[in-house]
Coordinates of C-alpha atoms in Angstrom, one line a residue:
X1 CA 16.0 -14.9 -15.5
X2 CA 13.7 -12.1 -17.3
X3 CA 11.1 -10.0 -14.8
X4 CA 7.8 -10.1 -16.0
X5 CA 7.0 -5.9 -17.0
X6 CA 10.9 -5.3 -18.2
X7 CA 9.2 -4.4 -21.2
X8 CA 7.1 -1.5 -19.7
X9 CA 8.6 2.3 -19.0
X10 CA 6.5 4.6 -16.2
X11 CA 7.0 7.7 -15.6
X12 CA 6.0 8.4 -11.5
X13 CA 5.5 12.4 -11.1
X14 CA 3.3 11.8 -8.3
X15 CA 4.5 12.3 -4.1
X16 CA 3.3 11.0 -0.6
X17 CA 2.6 7.5 -0.6
X18 CA -0.1 6.5 -3.4
X19 CA 1.4 6.7 -6.3
X20 CA 5.0 6.7 -5.8
X21 CA 4.0 3.4 -3.8
X22 CA 2.2 1.9 -7.3
X23 CA 5.5 2.6 -9.1
X24 CA 7.1 1.2 -6.9
X25 CA 5.2 -2.4 -7.0
X26 CA 5.4 -2.4 -10.8
X27 CA 8.7 -1.7 -10.5
X28 CA 9.5 -4.8 -8.5
X29 CA 7.8 -6.8 -11.2
X30 CA 10.8 -5.3 -13.8
X31 CA 9.3 -2.0 -15.1
X32 CA 12.3 0.4 -15.7
X33 CA 10.9 3.5 -13.9
X34 CA 11.6 6.9 -13.6
X35 CA 10.9 9.3 -11.1
X36 CA 10.5 13.1 -11.6
X37 CA 10.7 15.4 -8.4
X38 CA 10.9 18.8 -8.9
X39 CA 14.3 20.5 -8.7
X40 CA 14.0 22.1 -5.3
X41 CA 11.0 21.1 -3.7
X42 CA 11.0 16.7 -3.8
X43 CA 9.1 13.9 -2.8
X44 CA 7.7 15.3 0.7
X45 CA 8.1 11.2 0.9
X46 CA 11.9 11.6 2.0
X47 CA 11.1 13.2 5.3
X48 CA 8.9 11.3 6.6
X49 CA 9.8 8.7 9.3
X50 CA 13.0 7.8 10.8
X51 CA 16.7 8.2 9.2
X52 CA 20.1 7.2 9.7
X53 CA 23.3 9.3 8.8
X54 CA 21.1 11.8 7.3
X55 CA 18.9 8.7 4.9
X56 CA 15.5 8.7 4.8
X57 CA 15.1 5.2 5.3
X58 CA 11.4 5.2 4.3
X59 CA 12.9 6.9 1.1
X60 CA 14.5 3.7 1.0
X61 CA 11.9 1.2 0.0
X62 CA 9.6 3.5 -1.4
X63 CA 12.2 4.4 -4.2
X64 CA 13.5 1.3 -5.4
X65 CA 14.5 0.4 -8.4
X66 CA 13.6 3.6 -9.9
X67 CA 15.8 6.3 -12.0
X68 CA 15.2 9.6 -10.2
X69 CA 15.1 12.9 -12.4
X70 CA 14.8 15.8 -11.4
X71 CA 12.2 18.7 -13.4
X72 CA 10.8 22.1 -13.1
X73 CA 7.0 21.3 -14.8
X74 CA 6.3 25.5 -14.4
X75 CA 9.1 25.8 -17.2
X76 CA 9.2 25.3 -21.1
X77 CA 12.3 23.5 -20.6
X78 CA 10.9 21.1 -18.0
X79 CA 7.1 20.6 -19.7
X80 CA 9.2 19.9 -22.9
X81 CA 11.8 17.1 -21.4
X82 CA 8.1 16.1 -19.9
X83 CA 6.2 15.6 -23.1
X84 CA 9.5 13.4 -25.0
X85 CA 9.1 11.1 -21.3
X86 CA 5.7 10.6 -22.5
X87 CA 5.8 10.1 -25.7
X88 CA 7.8 7.2 -24.9
X89 CA 6.5 5.8 -21.5
X90 CA 3.8 3.2 -21.2
X91 CA 2.6 4.6 -18.2
X92 CA 2.3 8.0 -16.0
X93 CA 1.1 8.2 -12.9
X94 CA 0.3 11.8 -11.7
X95 CA -0.9 13.6 -8.3
X96 CA -1.1 16.9 -8.6
X97 CA -4.0 18.7 -8.0
X98 CA -6.9 18.5 -10.7
X99 CA -6.3 20.7 -13.8
X100 CA -3.3 21.3 -13.2
X101 CA -1.4 18.9 -15.4
X102 CA -3.5 21.0 -18.2
X103 CA -2.5 24.3 -17.1
X104 CA 1.0 23.1 -17.6
X105 CA -0.3 22.0 -21.0
X106 CA 0.8 17.9 -20.0
X107 CA -3.4 16.8 -20.1
X108 CA -4.0 13.6 -21.0
X109 CA -5.7 15.3 -24.2
X110 CA -1.8 16.5 -25.0
X111 CA 0.1 13.3 -23.8
X112 CA -2.2 11.3 -25.8
X113 CA -1.8 12.8 -28.9
X114 CA 2.0 12.2 -28.7
X115 CA 1.2 9.3 -27.6
X116 CA -2.3 7.3 -28.2
X117 CA -0.8 4.5 -26.6
X118 CA -0.1 5.9 -22.7
X119 CA -1.7 5.1 -19.7
X120 CA -2.1 8.2 -17.6
X121 CA -3.0 7.3 -13.6
X122 CA -4.3 10.2 -12.3
X123 CA -4.4 9.6 -8.0
X124 CA -5.8 12.4 -6.1
X125 CA -7.7 12.4 -2.8
X126 CA -11.4 12.9 -4.2
X127 CA -10.5 11.8 -7.6
X128 CA -11.1 14.3 -10.8
X129 CA -14.7 15.5 -10.4
X130 CA -17.1 16.5 -7.6
X131 CA -16.9 19.3 -5.1
X132 CA -14.0 18.0 -3.3
X133 CA -11.6 17.8 -6.3
X134 CA -9.9 20.6 -5.4
X135 CA -9.1 19.7 -1.7
X136 CA -5.9 18.9 -0.7
X137 CA -6.1 15.1 0.2
X138 CA -4.4 12.3 1.7
X139 CA -4.7 9.0 2.7
X140 CA -5.4 9.9 6.7
X141 CA -8.7 11.7 5.5
X142 CA -9.9 8.5 3.4
X143 CA -9.3 6.7 6.5
X144 CA -11.8 9.7 8.3
X145 CA -13.9 9.6 5.3
X146 CA -14.3 5.9 4.3
X147 CA -15.8 4.9 7.6
X148 CA -12.4 3.2 8.5
X149 CA -12.2 5.5 11.8
X150 CA -15.9 4.6 12.6
X151 CA -15.1 1.5 13.3
X152 CA -12.0 1.6 14.7
X153 CA -11.6 1.7 18.4
X154 CA -12.9 0.9 22.0
X155 CA -16.8 1.1 22.2
X156 CA -16.7 3.6 24.9
X157 CA -13.1 5.3 23.0
X158 CA -13.1 7.9 19.8
X159 CA -12.5 7.3 16.2
X160 CA -8.9 5.7 16.1
X161 CA -7.1 6.2 12.9
X162 CA -3.9 3.7 11.8
X163 CA -0.3 5.0 12.6
X164 CA 0.5 4.4 9.5
X165 CA -0.3 4.8 5.6
X166 CA -2.8 2.1 5.1
X167 CA -6.0 4.2 2.9
X168 CA -2.5 5.2 0.5
X169 CA -1.5 1.5 0.7
X170 CA -4.5 0.1 -0.6
X171 CA -4.7 3.0 -2.9
X172 CA -1.2 2.1 -4.5
X173 CA -2.2 -1.6 -4.7
X174 CA -5.7 -0.1 -6.6
X175 CA -3.3 1.9 -9.1
X176 CA -1.0 -1.3 -10.3
X177 CA -4.0 -3.0 -10.6
X178 CA -5.7 -0.1 -13.0
X179 CA -2.6 0.6 -14.8
X180 CA -2.5 -3.6 -15.8
X181 CA -6.3 -3.9 -16.8
X182 CA -5.9 -0.3 -19.3
X183 CA -2.6 -2.1 -20.9
X184 CA -4.7 -5.5 -21.2
X185 CA -6.9 -3.3 -23.0
X186 CA -4.3 -1.5 -24.9
X187 CA -3.4 -5.0 -26.1
X188 CA -6.5 -5.3 -28.2
X189 CA -7.7 -1.6 -29.6
X190 CA -4.2 -0.3 -28.9
X191 CA -5.3 3.4 -27.0
X192 CA -4.2 3.6 -23.6
X193 CA -7.0 5.0 -21.1
X194 CA -6.7 8.0 -18.4
X195 CA -7.8 6.7 -14.7
X196 CA -9.4 8.3 -12.1
X197 CA -8.7 7.0 -9.1
X198 CA -9.7 8.9 -5.8
X199 CA -7.7 7.7 -2.5
X200 CA -11.5 8.1 -0.4
X201 CA -12.5 4.8 -2.9
X202 CA -10.5 1.7 -2.6
X203 CA -10.7 1.7 1.5
X204 CA -13.9 2.0 1.3
X205 CA -14.6 -1.0 -0.8
X206 CA -12.4 -3.0 1.5
X207 CA -15.0 -2.6 4.6
X208 CA -17.1 -5.0 3.7
X209 CA -20.5 -4.0 3.2
X210 CA -21.5 -1.6 5.6
X211 CA -23.0 1.1 2.8
X212 CA -25.7 -1.7 1.4
X213 CA -26.5 -2.8 5.8
X214 CA -27.2 0.8 6.1
X215 CA -29.3 1.3 3.0
X216 CA -31.4 -2.2 3.7
X217 CA -30.8 -2.0 7.9
X218 CA -30.2 1.5 8.5
X219 CA -27.6 0.7 10.8
X220 CA -24.2 1.2 10.7
X221 CA -21.1 -0.7 12.3
X222 CA -20.2 0.0 16.1
X223 CA -16.4 0.1 17.4
X224 CA -15.7 -3.1 18.9
X225 CA -11.7 -2.7 20.0
X226 CA -10.7 -6.1 18.9
X227 CA -13.8 -8.0 18.8
X228 CA -16.2 -8.9 15.9
X229 CA -19.3 -8.2 15.7
X230 CA -19.9 -11.1 13.4
X231 CA -18.6 -13.7 15.7
X232 CA -16.3 -14.9 19.1
X233 CA -14.1 -15.6 20.6
X234 CA -11.9 -13.4 18.9
X235 CA -9.6 -11.1 20.3
X236 CA -6.0 -10.3 21.7
X237 CA -4.7 -12.2 24.8
X238 CA -2.3 -11.6 26.8
X239 CA -0.1 -15.2 27.5
X240 CA 1.9 -16.0 30.7
X241 CA 5.3 -14.9 29.5
X242 CA 3.4 -11.2 29.2
X243 CA 3.4 -11.7 25.2
X244 CA 0.1 -11.4 22.8
X245 CA -1.8 -13.7 20.8
X246 CA -4.8 -13.3 18.5
X247 CA -7.3 -15.8 17.9
X248 CA -10.2 -16.2 15.0
X249 CA -12.8 -17.7 14.9
X250 CA -14.4 -16.9 12.0
X251 CA -15.7 -20.7 11.3
X252 CA -17.6 -22.6 13.6
X253 CA -15.6 -25.6 13.7
X254 CA -13.0 -23.5 14.7
X255 CA -15.3 -22.2 17.9
X256 CA -16.2 -25.5 18.4
X257 CA -12.5 -27.0 18.8
X258 CA -11.2 -23.6 20.8
X259 CA -13.6 -23.9 23.7
X260 CA -13.3 -27.7 23.8
X261 CA -9.2 -26.4 24.2
X262 CA -9.8 -24.4 26.9
X263 CA -11.8 -26.6 29.0
X264 CA -15.2 -24.8 28.0
X265 CA -17.0 -27.5 25.8
X266 CA -20.1 -27.0 27.9
X267 CA -20.3 -23.1 26.3
X268 CA -20.9 -25.1 22.8
X269 CA -23.8 -26.9 23.4
X270 CA -25.6 -23.4 23.9
X271 CA -28.3 -22.5 21.3
X272 CA -26.4 -19.5 20.7
X273 CA -23.1 -20.8 20.3
X274 CA -24.5 -22.1 16.5
X275 CA -24.0 -18.5 14.9
X276 CA -21.4 -16.5 14.5
X277 CA -23.7 -13.6 16.1
X278 CA -24.4 -15.8 18.7
X279 CA -20.7 -16.4 19.8
X280 CA -20.4 -12.2 19.6
X281 CA -23.3 -11.7 21.7
X282 CA -22.1 -14.0 24.1
X283 CA -18.8 -12.3 23.5
X284 CA -17.6 -11.5 27.7
X285 CA -18.4 -15.2 28.6
X286 CA -16.2 -16.4 25.8
X287 CA -12.9 -14.1 26.0
X288 CA -13.5 -14.8 30.0
X289 CA -13.1 -18.6 29.0
X290 CA -10.6 -18.4 26.7
X291 CA -8.3 -15.5 28.2
X292 CA -7.7 -17.5 31.4
X293 CA -6.6 -20.5 29.4
X294 CA -4.0 -18.6 27.6
X295 CA -3.0 -16.3 30.5
X296 CA -2.0 -19.4 32.3
X297 CA 0.7 -20.5 29.7
X298 CA 3.7 -19.6 27.4
X299 CA 3.1 -17.7 23.8
X300 CA 5.2 -21.0 23.0
X301 CA 2.7 -23.3 24.6
X302 CA -0.1 -22.0 23.6
X303 CA 0.4 -21.7 20.1
X304 CA 1.3 -25.4 19.7
X305 CA -1.6 -26.4 21.6
X306 CA -3.8 -24.5 19.3
X307 CA -1.9 -25.9 16.1
X308 CA -2.7 -29.6 18.0
X309 CA -5.9 -29.1 17.6
X310 CA -6.4 -27.3 14.8
X311 CA -7.3 -24.3 15.4
X312 CA -6.5 -20.2 14.1
X313 CA -3.5 -18.5 16.5
X314 CA -1.3 -16.1 15.9
X315 CA 1.5 -14.5 17.5
X316 CA 1.2 -10.3 17.6
X317 CA 4.8 -9.4 15.8
X318 CA 6.8 -6.7 16.2
X319 CA 9.1 -6.3 13.8
X320 CA 11.6 -8.2 15.1
X321 CA 9.5 -10.6 15.1
X322 CA 8.8 -10.9 11.7
X323 CA 12.3 -11.0 10.2
X324 CA 13.4 -13.8 12.6
X325 CA 9.8 -16.1 11.6
X326 CA 10.9 -19.3 9.6
X327 CA 7.6 -18.8 8.1
X328 CA 9.0 -15.3 6.8
X329 CA 11.8 -16.6 5.9
X330 CA 11.2 -19.1 4.0
X331 CA 8.9 -17.1 1.7
X332 CA 11.7 -14.8 1.6
X333 CA 9.7 -11.7 2.6
X334 CA 12.8 -9.4 4.0
X335 CA 15.0 -9.4 1.8
X336 CA 18.8 -7.9 2.2
X337 CA 19.6 -5.1 -0.4
X338 CA 23.1 -3.4 -0.2
X339 CA 22.8 0.5 -0.3
X340 CA 25.4 2.8 -1.2
X341 CA 25.3 5.0 1.8
X342 CA 23.8 2.6 4.1
X343 CA 25.4 -0.3 3.2
X344 CA 24.1 -3.8 3.8
X345 CA 19.4 -3.2 4.8
X346 CA 16.7 -4.8 5.2
X347 CA 13.2 -4.3 3.5
X348 CA 9.9 -6.0 2.6
X349 CA 9.9 -7.3 -0.2
X350 CA 7.6 -7.7 -3.9
X351 CA 4.2 -8.8 -2.5
X352 CA 4.5 -12.0 -4.5
X353 CA 6.3 -15.2 -6.7
X354 CA 6.2 -16.8 -10.0
X355 CA 6.7 -20.1 -11.4
X356 CA 8.2 -18.1 -14.2
X357 CA 9.8 -14.7 -14.1
X358 CA 11.9 -12.6 -11.1
X359 CA 10.1 -9.7 -9.1
X360 CA 13.6 -7.8 -8.0
X361 CA 15.0 -5.2 -5.4
X362 CA 18.1 -3.9 -8.1
X363 CA 18.8 -0.8 -6.1
X364 CA 17.1 1.2 -2.7
X365 CA 15.8 4.6 -3.4
X366 CA 18.0 7.0 -4.6
X367 CA 19.3 10.9 -4.5
X368 CA 16.5 13.5 -6.3
X369 CA 17.9 13.6 -10.1
X370 CA 20.8 11.2 -9.5
X371 CA 19.7 10.0 -13.1
X372 CA 18.6 13.1 -14.9
X373 CA 21.8 13.7 -17.0
X374 CA 21.1 10.2 -18.2
X375 CA 17.7 10.5 -18.6
X376 CA 17.6 14.0 -20.9
X377 CA 20.2 13.1 -23.1
X378 CA 18.2 9.7 -23.7
X379 CA 15.3 11.8 -24.7
X380 CA 17.5 13.4 -27.2
X381 CA 19.2 16.3 -25.0
X382 CA 22.9 17.8 -25.6
X383 CA 24.9 18.0 -22.8
X384 CA 24.7 22.4 -23.6
X385 CA 20.7 21.9 -23.4
X386 CA 20.9 20.0 -20.4
X387 CA 22.9 22.8 -18.5
X388 CA 21.3 25.2 -19.9
X389 CA 17.9 24.1 -18.0
X390 CA 20.7 23.5 -15.0
X391 CA 21.0 26.9 -15.1
X392 CA 17.9 27.9 -15.8
X393 CA 16.2 25.8 -12.5
X394 CA 14.2 23.5 -15.2
X395 CA 15.9 20.6 -13.7

């Protein structure tokens, strides 16, 4: 079966998560992705997180479906090869500091002169303009500056950062979306676009109306731990078998079902119970009722009883739980892939399914430069020229 983006050629010249993850999403949908790395300083994500037998496990996912090419873009040979790639590509994704590509003669003006259909996605911490444009930018800084950390954590505790690349992940989806919007526009006009994605912005858009709230009310969202400022009961509760479940009552009808289930239907008669804000103001009372009931039952019993009355509950999982869960199995969320070094391994798969056209993982993340000779030959370099480039350190 064909793949939805099999006619797209993407050059991934980015590092450290947001850009490479955007390219991964496009590759999952069938795009041909060529990953460009420095010959002596490959993508630092290859060194992040755990490894097995010297093989980085994060890169196995992040680099999947990508051909890998090494080019030193400081050199004439590396720049020439990159221009040839861009001349053939539909999309280039990069995350160098603003002005870097221009210094190398690889700015959008130069690349689009070679290929007017090219979409250049520029993913940086702070965007291409403004006083912070030249600062090093990482997802952690976006999680701090967006307001996420300020609203996360216990009320009497410090601002809390996520233990994973949340802002980078959101920016990666934004980048993939922006690329597809630009390609849609290209289908009408025949011209590509230059895209400016600042990692500080997409996560801000996910955090709700905090800017509007500050503008109109002069207040900011406080830290509430696992509780919500908008409704209750909403928390993580410990079961009798020392497992955790999460309960959500965003809908009024669900809140009513929960308090009746736990034997406190009288709470639903209180005037304050009629609104989410009213329930949030009485979260202590509601948590005591729900927590006591859940604490007397196993996780299995809790979930069965909540499902019986059509109330919203979920077990709090770790990776082992996810792999064993029948819903994730039914969706095919976890894929088994054969890695040439480590053998069979599991990883989360593409983000969705389609009625027609496959998503796929053809191979895991490859070694740096595994496809350099093949790709350069395809671009018209002779074997002698490739050997000379290697000798000069350009690839």
